[in-house]
CSV table of C-alpha atoms in Angstrom, one decimal:
chain,number,residue,atom,x,y,z
A,16,UNK,CA,0.0,0.0,0.0
A,17,UNK,CA,1.3,3.5,-0.9
A,18,UNK,CA,0.9,6.1,1.8
A,19,UNK,CA,-0.4,8.7,-0.7
A,20,UNK,CA,-3.3,6.4,-1.6
A,21,UNK,CA,-4.6,6.0,2.0
A,22,UNK,CA,-7.8,7.6,3.1
A,23,UNK,CA,-8.8,9.0,6.5
A,24,UNK,CA,-10.1,5.7,7.9
A,25,UNK,CA,-6.9,3.9,6.8
A,26,UNK,CA,-4.7,6.6,8.2
A,27,UNK,CA,-6.5,6.4,11.6
A,28,UNK,CA,-6.3,2.6,11.6
A,29,UNK,CA,-2.6,2.7,10.9
A,30,UNK,CA,-2.0,5.3,13.6
A,31,UNK,CA,-3.9,3.2,16.1
A,32,UNK,CA,-1.8,0.1,15.4
A,33,UNK,CA,1.4,2.2,15.5
A,34,UNK,CA,0.5,3.7,18.9
A,35,UNK,CA,-0.3,0.3,20.3
A,36,UNK,CA,3.0,-1.2,19.1
A,37,UNK,CA,5.0,1.7,20.4
A,38,UNK,CA,3.3,1.5,23.8
A,39,UNK,CA,4.1,-2.2,24.0
A,40,UNK,CA,7.7,-1.6,23.1
A,41,UNK,CA,8.0,1.1,25.8
A,42,UNK,CA,6.4,-1.3,28.4
A,43,UNK,CA,8.8,-4.0,27.4
A,44,UNK,CA,11.7,-1.6,27.8
A,45,UNK,CA,10.4,-0.6,31.3
A,46,UNK,CA,10.0,-4.2,32.4
A,47,UNK,CA,13.4,-5.2,31.1
A,48,UNK,CA,15.2,-2.3,32.8
A,49,UNK,CA,13.2,-2.0,36.0
A,50,UNK,CA,15.3,-4.2,38.2
A,51,UNK,CA,18.6,-2.5,37.5
A,52,UNK,CA,17.6,0.9,36.0
A,53,UNK,CA,14.4,2.1,37.8
A,54,UNK,CA,14.8,5.7,36.7
A,55,UNK,CA,14.8,4.8,33.0
A,56,UNK,CA,12.0,2.3,33.6
A,57,UNK,CA,9.9,5.1,35.1
A,58,UNK,CA,10.6,7.2,32.0
A,59,UNK,CA,9.4,4.4,29.7
A,60,UNK,CA,6.3,3.8,31.8
A,61,UNK,CA,5.3,7.4,31.4
A,62,UNK,CA,6.0,7.3,27.6
A,63,UNK,CA,3.8,4.1,27.4
A,64,UNK,CA,1.0,5.9,29.2
A,65,UNK,CA,1.2,8.8,26.6
A,66,UNK,CA,1.0,6.3,23.7
A,67,UNK,CA,-2.0,4.7,25.4
A,68,UNK,CA,-3.7,8.1,25.7
A,69,UNK,CA,-3.1,8.8,22.0
A,70,UNK,CA,-4.5,5.4,21.0
A,71,UNK,CA,-7.7,6.0,23.0
A,72,UNK,CA,-8.2,9.4,21.3
A,73,UNK,CA,-7.6,7.9,17.8
A,74,UNK,CA,-10.0,5.0,18.5
A,75,UNK,CA,-12.7,7.4,19.8
A,76,UNK,CA,-12.5,9.5,16.6
A,77,UNK,CA,-12.5,6.4,14.4
A,78,UNK,CA,-15.6,5.0,16.0
A,79,UNK,CA,-17.3,8.3,15.7
A,80,UNK,CA,-16.5,8.6,12.0
A,81,UNK,CA,-16.3,5.1,10.6
A,82,UNK,CA,-17.9,2.7,13.0
A,83,UNK,CA,-16.7,-0.1,15.4
A,84,UNK,CA,-14.6,-2.3,13.1
A,85,UNK,CA,-11.0,-1.1,12.9
A,86,UNK,CA,-9.0,-2.9,10.2
A,87,UNK,CA,-5.5,-4.1,11.0
A,88,UNK,CA,-3.1,-1.9,9.1
A,89,UNK,CA,0.6,-2.1,10.2
A,90,UNK,CA,3.6,0.0,9.3
A,91,UNK,CA,5.1,-2.8,7.4
A,92,UNK,CA,2.0,-2.8,5.2
A,93,UNK,CA,2.8,0.7,3.9
A,94,UNK,CA,5.7,1.6,1.7
A,95,UNK,CA,8.5,3.8,3.2
A,96,UNK,CA,7.8,3.2,6.9
A,97,UNK,CA,10.6,2.4,9.3
A,98,UNK,CA,9.6,-0.5,11.4
A,99,UNK,CA,11.1,-0.5,15.0
A,100,UNK,CA,13.0,-3.6,16.0
A,101,UNK,CA,10.8,-6.0,18.1
A,102,UNK,CA,11.5,-5.3,21.7
A,103,UNK,CA,11.5,-9.0,22.7
A,104,UNK,CA,14.8,-9.4,20.7
A,105,UNK,CA,16.5,-6.8,23.0
A,106,UNK,CA,16.9,-9.0,26.1
A,107,UNK,CA,20.0,-7.2,27.3
A,108,UNK,CA,19.4,-3.7,26.1
A,109,UNK,CA,21.2,-0.9,27.9
A,110,UNK,CA,19.4,2.3,29.0
A,111,UNK,CA,21.2,4.6,26.5
A,112,UNK,CA,20.3,2.2,23.6
A,113,UNK,CA,16.7,2.1,24.7
A,114,UNK,CA,16.6,5.9,24.9
A,115,UNK,CA,18.1,6.2,21.4
A,116,UNK,CA,15.5,3.8,19.9
A,117,UNK,CA,12.7,5.7,21.7
A,118,UNK,CA,14.0,9.0,20.3
A,119,UNK,CA,13.9,7.5,16.8
A,120,UNK,CA,10.4,6.1,17.3
A,121,UNK,CA,9.1,9.5,18.5
A,122,UNK,CA,10.7,11.2,15.5
A,123,UNK,CA,9.1,8.7,13.1
A,124,UNK,CA,5.7,9.2,14.8
A,125,UNK,CA,6.0,13.0,14.5
A,126,UNK,CA,6.8,12.7,10.8
A,127,UNK,CA,3.9,10.3,10.2
A,128,UNK,CA,1.4,12.5,11.9
A,129,UNK,CA,2.6,15.6,10.0
A,130,UNK,CA,2.3,13.8,6.7
A,131,UNK,CA,-1.1,12.2,7.6
A,132,UNK,CA,-2.5,15.6,8.7
A,133,UNK,CA,-1.5,17.1,5.3
A,134,UNK,CA,-3.2,14.3,3.5
A,135,UNK,CA,-6.4,14.1,5.5
A,136,UNK,CA,-9.4,16.1,4.1
A,137,UNK,CA,-11.8,15.7,7.0
A,138,UNK,CA,-11.4,18.6,9.4
A,139,UNK,CA,-11.7,16.7,12.7
A,140,UNK,CA,-9.3,14.0,11.5
A,141,UNK,CA,-6.8,16.6,10.3
A,142,UNK,CA,-7.0,18.4,13.6
A,143,UNK,CA,-6.4,15.3,15.7
A,144,UNK,CA,-3.5,14.2,13.6
A,145,UNK,CA,-1.9,17.7,13.8
A,146,UNK,CA,-2.4,17.8,17.5
A,147,UNK,CA,-0.7,14.4,17.9
A,148,UNK,CA,2.2,15.6,15.7
A,149,UNK,CA,2.8,18.5,18.1
A,150,UNK,CA,2.5,16.2,21.1
A,151,UNK,CA,5.1,13.8,19.7
A,152,UNK,CA,7.5,16.8,19.3
A,153,UNK,CA,6.9,17.6,23.0
A,154,UNK,CA,7.7,14.0,24.1
A,155,UNK,CA,11.4,14.4,23.7
A,156,UNK,CA,11.4,17.7,25.7
A,157,UNK,CA,9.4,16.0,28.4
A,158,UNK,CA,11.7,13.1,28.5
A,159,UNK,CA,14.7,15.4,28.9
A,160,UNK,CA,12.9,17.2,31.7
A,161,UNK,CA,12.4,13.9,33.5
A,162,UNK,CA,16.0,13.0,32.9
A,163,UNK,CA,17.2,16.4,34.4
A,164,UNK,CA,15.1,15.7,37.5
A,165,UNK,CA,16.4,12.2,37.9
A,166,UNK,CA,20.0,13.4,37.3
A,167,UNK,CA,19.6,16.0,40.1
A,168,UNK,CA,18.4,13.3,42.4
A,169,UNK,CA,21.4,11.2,41.6
A,170,UNK,CA,19.3,8.4,40.0
A,171,UNK,CA,21.1,8.5,36.7
A,172,UNK,CA,24.5,8.4,38.3
A,173,UNK,CA,23.4,5.3,40.2
A,174,UNK,CA,22.2,3.8,36.9
A,175,UNK,CA,25.6,4.5,35.2
A,176,UNK,CA,27.3,2.7,38.1
A,177,UNK,CA,25.0,-0.3,37.7
A,178,UNK,CA,25.5,-0.3,33.9
A,179,UNK,CA,29.3,-0.4,34.4
A,180,UNK,CA,28.9,-3.2,36.9
A,181,UNK,CA,26.8,-5.3,34.5
A,182,UNK,CA,29.3,-4.6,31.7
A,183,UNK,CA,32.1,-5.8,33.8
A,184,UNK,CA,30.2,-8.9,35.0
A,185,UNK,CA,29.0,-10.0,31.5
A,186,UNK,CA,31.9,-9.0,29.3
A,187,UNK,CA,35.1,-7.8,31.0
A,188,UNK,CA,35.3,-10.5,33.7
A,189,UNK,CA,34.9,-13.6,31.5
A,190,UNK,CA,37.3,-12.0,28.9
A,191,UNK,CA,39.9,-11.1,31.6
A,192,UNK,CA,39.6,-14.6,33.1
A,193,UNK,CA,40.2,-16.1,29.7
A,194,UNK,CA,43.1,-13.8,28.8
A,195,UNK,CA,44.8,-14.5,32.1
A,196,UNK,CA,44.4,-18.3,31.8
A,197,UNK,CA,45.5,-18.3,28.2
A,198,UNK,CA,48.5,-16.0,28.7
A,199,UNK,CA,49.7,-17.7,31.9
A,200,UNK,CA,48.7,-21.4,31.9
A,201,UNK,CA,50.1,-22.0,28.4
A,202,UNK,CA,53.6,-20.7,29.3
A,203,UNK,CA,54.7,-23.9,31.0
A,204,UNK,CA,53.9,-26.3,28.2
A,205,UNK,CA,55.1,-23.9,25.5
A,206,UNK,CA,58.5,-23.1,27.0
A,207,UNK,CA,58.9,-26.7,28.3
A,208,UNK,CA,58.6,-27.9,24.7
A,209,UNK,CA,60.8,-25.1,23.5
A,210,UNK,CA,63.7,-25.8,25.9
A,211,UNK,CA,63.3,-29.6,25.6
A,212,UNK,CA,63.4,-29.7,21.8
A,213,UNK,CA,64.9,-26.4,20.6
A,214,UNK,CA,62.6,-27.0,17.6
A,215,UNK,CA,60.3,-24.2,16.6
A,216,UNK,CA,57.9,-26.4,14.6
A,217,UNK,CA,57.3,-28.8,17.5
A,218,UNK,CA,57.1,-25.9,20.0
A,219,UNK,CA,54.5,-24.1,17.8
A,220,UNK,CA,52.4,-27.3,17.6
A,221,UNK,CA,52.5,-27.7,21.4
A,222,UNK,CA,51.6,-24.0,21.9
A,223,UNK,CA,48.8,-24.2,19.4
A,224,UNK,CA,47.3,-27.3,20.9
A,225,UNK,CA,47.6,-25.8,24.4
A,226,UNK,CA,45.9,-22.6,23.4
A,227,UNK,CA,43.1,-24.2,21.5
A,228,UNK,CA,42.5,-26.8,24.1
A,229,UNK,CA,42.5,-24.2,26.9
A,230,UNK,CA,40.1,-22.0,25.0
A,231,UNK,CA,37.6,-24.9,24.5
A,232,UNK,CA,38.0,-25.9,28.2
A,233,UNK,CA,37.6,-22.4,29.6
A,234,UNK,CA,34.7,-21.7,27.3
A,235,UNK,CA,32.7,-24.7,28.5
A,236,UNK,CA,33.7,-24.0,32.1
A,237,UNK,CA,32.5,-20.4,32.0
A,238,UNK,CA,29.3,-21.3,30.1
A,239,UNK,CA,28.3,-24.2,32.4
A,240,UNK,CA,29.4,-22.5,35.7
A,241,UNK,CA,26.5,-20.0,36.0
A,242,UNK,CA,23.3,-19.6,34.0
A,243,UNK,CA,23.3,-15.9,34.9
A,244,UNK,CA,19.7,-15.8,36.3
A,245,UNK,CA,20.7,-15.2,40.0
A,246,UNK,CA,24.1,-13.6,39.5
A,247,UNK,CA,23.0,-11.2,36.7
A,248,UNK,CA,26.1,-12.2,34.7
A,249,UNK,CA,24.1,-12.5,31.4
A,250,UNK,CA,23.7,-15.2,28.9
A,251,UNK,CA,26.1,-18.2,29.6
A,252,UNK,CA,26.7,-18.8,25.9
A,253,UNK,CA,28.0,-15.3,25.3
A,254,UNK,CA,30.2,-15.4,28.4
A,255,UNK,CA,31.5,-18.8,27.3
A,256,UNK,CA,32.4,-17.6,23.8
A,257,UNK,CA,34.1,-14.5,25.2
A,258,UNK,CA,36.1,-16.5,27.7
A,259,UNK,CA,37.1,-19.2,25.3
A,260,UNK,CA,38.1,-16.8,22.6
A,261,UNK,CA,40.2,-14.7,24.9
A,262,UNK,CA,41.8,-17.8,26.4
A,263,UNK,CA,42.9,-18.9,22.9
A,264,UNK,CA,44.1,-15.4,22.0
A,265,UNK,CA,46.2,-15.2,25.2
A,266,UNK,CA,48.0,-18.5,24.4
A,267,UNK,CA,48.4,-17.8,20.7
A,268,UNK,CA,50.1,-14.4,21.4
A,269,UNK,CA,53.4,-16.1,22.5
A,270,UNK,CA,52.9,-19.2,20.4
A,271,UNK,CA,52.9,-17.4,17.0
A,272,UNK,CA,56.6,-16.3,17.2
A,273,UNK,CA,57.6,-19.9,16.9
A,274,UNK,CA,56.6,-19.8,13.3
A,275,UNK,CA,60.0,-18.1,12.9
A,276,UNK,CA,62.6,-20.8,12.0
A,277,UNK,CA,65.3,-19.3,14.1
A,278,UNK,CA,64.8,-20.8,17.6
A,279,UNK,CA,66.6,-18.1,19.6
A,280,UNK,CA,65.0,-15.2,17.8
A,281,UNK,CA,61.5,-16.9,18.2
A,282,UNK,CA,62.1,-17.4,21.9
A,283,UNK,CA,63.2,-13.9,22.5
A,284,UNK,CA,60.2,-12.5,20.7
A,285,UNK,CA,57.9,-14.9,22.6
A,286,UNK,CA,59.3,-13.6,25.9
A,287,UNK,CA,58.7,-10.0,24.8
A,288,UNK,CA,55.1,-10.8,23.8
A,289,UNK,CA,54.6,-12.4,27.2
A,290,UNK,CA,55.7,-9.2,29.0
A,291,UNK,CA,53.2,-7.2,26.9
A,292,UNK,CA,50.4,-9.7,27.6
A,293,UNK,CA,51.0,-9.4,31.3
A,294,UNK,CA,51.0,-5.6,31.1
A,295,UNK,CA,47.8,-5.6,29.2
A,296,UNK,CA,46.2,-7.8,31.9
A,297,UNK,CA,47.5,-5.4,34.5
A,298,UNK,CA,46.0,-2.4,32.7
A,299,UNK,CA,42.6,-4.1,32.4
A,300,UNK,CA,42.6,-5.0,36.1
A,301,UNK,CA,43.5,-1.4,36.9
A,302,UNK,CA,40.9,0.1,34.5
A,303,UNK,CA,37.9,-2.1,35.4
A,304,UNK,CA,38.7,-3.8,38.6
A,305,UNK,CA,39.8,-0.8,40.6
A,306,UNK,CA,43.1,-2.5,41.3
A,307,UNK,CA,46.3,-0.4,41.9
A,308,UNK,CA,48.3,-0.7,38.7
A,309,UNK,CA,51.6,-1.5,40.4
A,310,UNK,CA,49.9,-4.1,42.6
A,311,UNK,CA,48.1,-5.7,39.6
A,312,UNK,CA,51.3,-5.7,37.6
A,313,UNK,CA,53.3,-7.3,40.5
A,314,UNK,CA,50.7,-10.0,41.0
A,315,UNK,CA,50.4,-10.9,37.4
A,316,UNK,CA,54.1,-10.8,36.5
A,317,UNK,CA,55.0,-12.9,39.6
A,318,UNK,CA,52.5,-15.5,38.6
A,319,UNK,CA,53.6,-15.5,35.0
A,320,UNK,CA,57.3,-15.7,36.1
A,321,UNK,CA,56.6,-18.7,38.3
A,322,UNK,CA,54.8,-20.5,35.5
A,323,UNK,CA,57.6,-19.6,33.0
A,324,UNK,CA,60.3,-20.9,35.4
A,325,UNK,CA,58.3,-24.1,35.9
A,326,UNK,CA,58.2,-24.7,32.1
A,327,UNK,CA,61.9,-23.8,31.7
A,328,UNK,CA,63.0,-26.1,34.6
A,329,UNK,CA,60.9,-29.0,33.3
A,330,UNK,CA,62.0,-28.5,29.7
A,331,UNK,CA,65.7,-28.1,30.5
A,332,UNK,CA,65.8,-31.1,32.9
């Protein structure tokens, strides 16, 4: 269906469906965010109430003008309409992303009502559609006003703290655990093979096997250790993939130098890579875990050194 071919009854029916869908999306956002982000959930509850009020006014006018039966006309049935992403797909949506999508939805609604008002010939229909276009423009200002009040009360600062905590639990922590395991635990077998054989090809194979094996093991361990429902750590599959991938990356970093045929050069580069890996781990712990950098570096480097010495001692004996 082309928008320019729609009559007043079809425009109202489309508006009713759109308001109902937008209201449901806002309710879904509110329910998803309520536990950890109550201030943003309150904002979406109020926006959903506004959409419900618009829908009731549209239905009242439709019944008055065209009767009781309201045909189902959706945005995807009309050419050129942007269809918002279904909210049930956004199971881990962050507050700022929800606000961004809501802003786009309000902008789309405003444009629709302005275009529909220009196309409508009936005076009462034209008036209501024009009024709703103005109200959609005011929604963004009202949302900013609510945000200002919440910010002054410290609610948004609290939400930012919670969002950071969730990000660390769901992404940083499993990634850091994998990177530490891959960077440290593979040192012993890699350098044991290196000093035992002095063969870069054999050493590379051992390091590759240790890295891939550790990645698979850590991925399954992370995914099966916690379903995330009680701890709030998110989807176990995502955490497992992150942890397993970072574990493999941590081991491959100091394994790849052994693709160089010269054993001494490869070993020297591998040791330099190990130092950089341990410094990166220290930086991540300092940045996200509120650990003093020197303390984090000392802990990680001492642990890595002990594992390296174990591999060197076993390989050289």
